[in-house]
Amino acid sequence: MADIGEEKQFSRRDFLKTTGVFTGGILGGSLLGSVFMNQSQMLTDDDPEVSEESTSEDEAQNESMEARTFFSRSEDFETLAAATERIYPEDDNGPGAIALGVPYFIDRQMYGFWGQNSQDYSYGPFEPTSDTHGFQAKLNRGEVFLAGLRRLQELSMEEHDTAFADLDGGAQDELLRSFESGDVEIRGVRPETFFSLLRNATIEGVYSDPAYGGNKDMQGWKMIEYPGPRMGWAEDIESEEFMSLDPEGLRSYQGGGI
Amino acid sequence: MAEELDKVDVVVVGMGWAGGIISAEMAKAGKSVVGLEKGIDKNRSDYVGVKDELRFDNRYQIMQNLTGHTVTSRNEIDETALPVRTMQNMQLGTDVGGASVHWAGATYRYWPYEFEIRSQTIDRYGADKIPEDMNLQDWGITYDEMEEYYEKWEYTAGISGEQDPLAPERNREWPNPPLKETPSLRLFKDATERLGLHPFQIAAGNLSQNYENPDGEQLNACMYCSFCTRHGCDFSAKSDPLATVIPTAMKHDNFELRTRANVRRVLYDEDSGKATGVMYVDENTGEEYEQPADVVVLAAFAFANNRLLMLSDIGEQYDPETREGVIGRNFNGQYNSAFHGATGFFENEQFNLYMGAGALGAAVNDYAADNFDHSDLDFIGGGAIELRQYGFGAISSSGNVPGDTPNWGQEFKDKSLHYAYRTLTIWYTSIAMSYWHNYLDLDPTYTDEYGDPLLRATYKFGDQERNIAQFGIERCHEIMEEMGADIIEDGNVPEEFNHVYSGGHYTGGVVMGDDPETSAVNSYLQMWDVDNLFVVGGSAFPQFGGHHPTPTIGALAYRAAEGIERYLEDEEQLVKAPGRKFI
């Protein structure tokens, strides 16, 4: 199954390169539009200009969230996207992190209070190398992400002379594992701290409400058979049968729109 | 220069369950009361329509912002403590309603044995049963004395329960019938019954039906929507102070609530030996105020109660070297030695685990308190074994994978999708003891936004913690086997406390008792040293019982309210301590 995931990921990535999505090229016209439609099972982040079918408000809202508001360099974002896809790859179960909008979810999380650690205790002195007291870095999470992603890219260039995003899945995994096990150094933060932030943020982007820009079209919820927030389950909670329902999000729970 | 305000009868610091109860009772009694809350104003409508796992479970929206201050932590008394910096590792309640807004609702009374644990352990097993390093103490109150206060709290809260077959008889039935039974709870109950144990439906602060409490507050029936723990309730169906005691207090003109009022000192007059009021900062403006009062009530979280006394230099700070002093002594709580058990993976069953309620669950108390013979066991006390159906969101459900699964990548994705709703966990809510080496004091290095020292927690496990965790894991494994799980994974016995203060169950430091040498407050939570200062809440627990703390905090708050009323009439120490001279 891993092979299928990798194959899809790379065909998708090659496609993005040739059409210039990552390099900022403008898409349009019927030719490219039809290419997009042909690739639609692997491309869920349809460009609004070419995707005539995405007319619902929810989808339009999701698409407008596909812009970077924290990561400046597209190279950092490509590294991030590739790493999240290894953590939650596309496979027979359904889309992976990229198609679910996880890189954009993380971008927004880094821009907000959590990425800036603005509700955490941030006075010194600091002991960033402590391994017993949780997060002790002087860096905030956004800075940890940048430092970690750049170190990931640097090691990829050193060891493979290739950008992390262009490595094959096995090599990407190996590099990620060296961060997970603490075998590399990042100035100011433990590599495990960076990896666990990356891992957890990826999972959150897959499964949190689409209001945050991930879990695109609630496909994360569909895969895991989670129905989303509902008024309640008083009528169903004694049921012996498992209930697998189409998910609904916060937007519909709250009555969406004013 | 702080502006001095008009004197009131009672000033209450903190607006959670404890402060809400004191405020409501004093307001009903016609006293002038000011309630001071460091957080912002909140009411029920803040929690309507916000069923959002990321916001509440992962970003801890209703936990205290740690920007200005936190707690520092270490294991050994000669170690440098480090601050607990993030809400992932430090979950404190905040705002009006306090930690009570995000509680799950599980409601147990502590056992008669637990209130007299030292005496009863010695009576039954001999003094040698108590390890040398353990500060095992009676509470200075018996279960029989506590009964009426438990009952009062349970009726205010509208608890939904059924009689635990092993628990002492209650004077009155639970105010509401138990919550519904789900297939996972039935599986647990059937298995434990076959094993000769005594299952029952956990009493819940999630209401099984609409209810009007004795103060006239309306609570609604639970919808089992699953957004309970770490969330506020969408429907006013969880008993918390926002649905009960705070509105009751607010109905009285003699009660005034001030929010963003950060109390920094208790004002104390050496000559009279009395507290004269409190000093607080209005966090909207930075202006300082002095609020004089006849009675000062500290009803904040255990950490804040301790720190306020220490910063105000009231009472004698506990010193672990001499083992003298009482403030900060017997710091305890349910840390990661508690809640250990077994997880079962079921190949052929899929449960609707995304449905639930905070305290929806089943339990057995066969291994609680002294309900089983400890003669040949290397620990004392016990706890409940519980299966809870909180109602799990997608993020948390994605963590349900057998332990040999990688936690990312293809295999993780595949197995996490498969097992998300095929996984049940049961755990032992084991008792947590106090030791001479576990205590609270002021940190020498780290300060808050005003330059005041942070509170420092020094905490490590005794052998008891590891031994009781091992026992609990084994019992949970037996039950899970009987439940028919295909894969069973046992929890790990922790080596040492890891400085993660999640779960909200931290207590002690200003403990109650009948001896001023080993306790700071009497059984009315009145300070032995300062007759008009009452310190109410989890800070009073001499050690943690084998169950969740909220009902005992609520009951003790009603007890304290009775004491405060009596004090306002007689203005004296309410309990005559043996061996202590009173002028």
Tab-separated table of C-alpha atoms in Angstrom, chain B residues 102 170 251 253 352 398 413 478:
chain	number	residue	atom	x	y	z
B	102	HIS	CA	-14.433	22.062	32.099
B	170	ARG	CA	-26.949	7.544	51.666
B	251	LYS	CA	-29.765	37.316	42.284
B	253	ASP	CA	-27.962	42.816	45.492
B	352	ASN	CA	-20.271	4.674	18.750
B	398	SER	CA	-6.933	8.789	15.695
B	413	LYS	CA	-2.892	5.903	8.970
B	478	GLU	CA	-8.218	-9.201	33.952
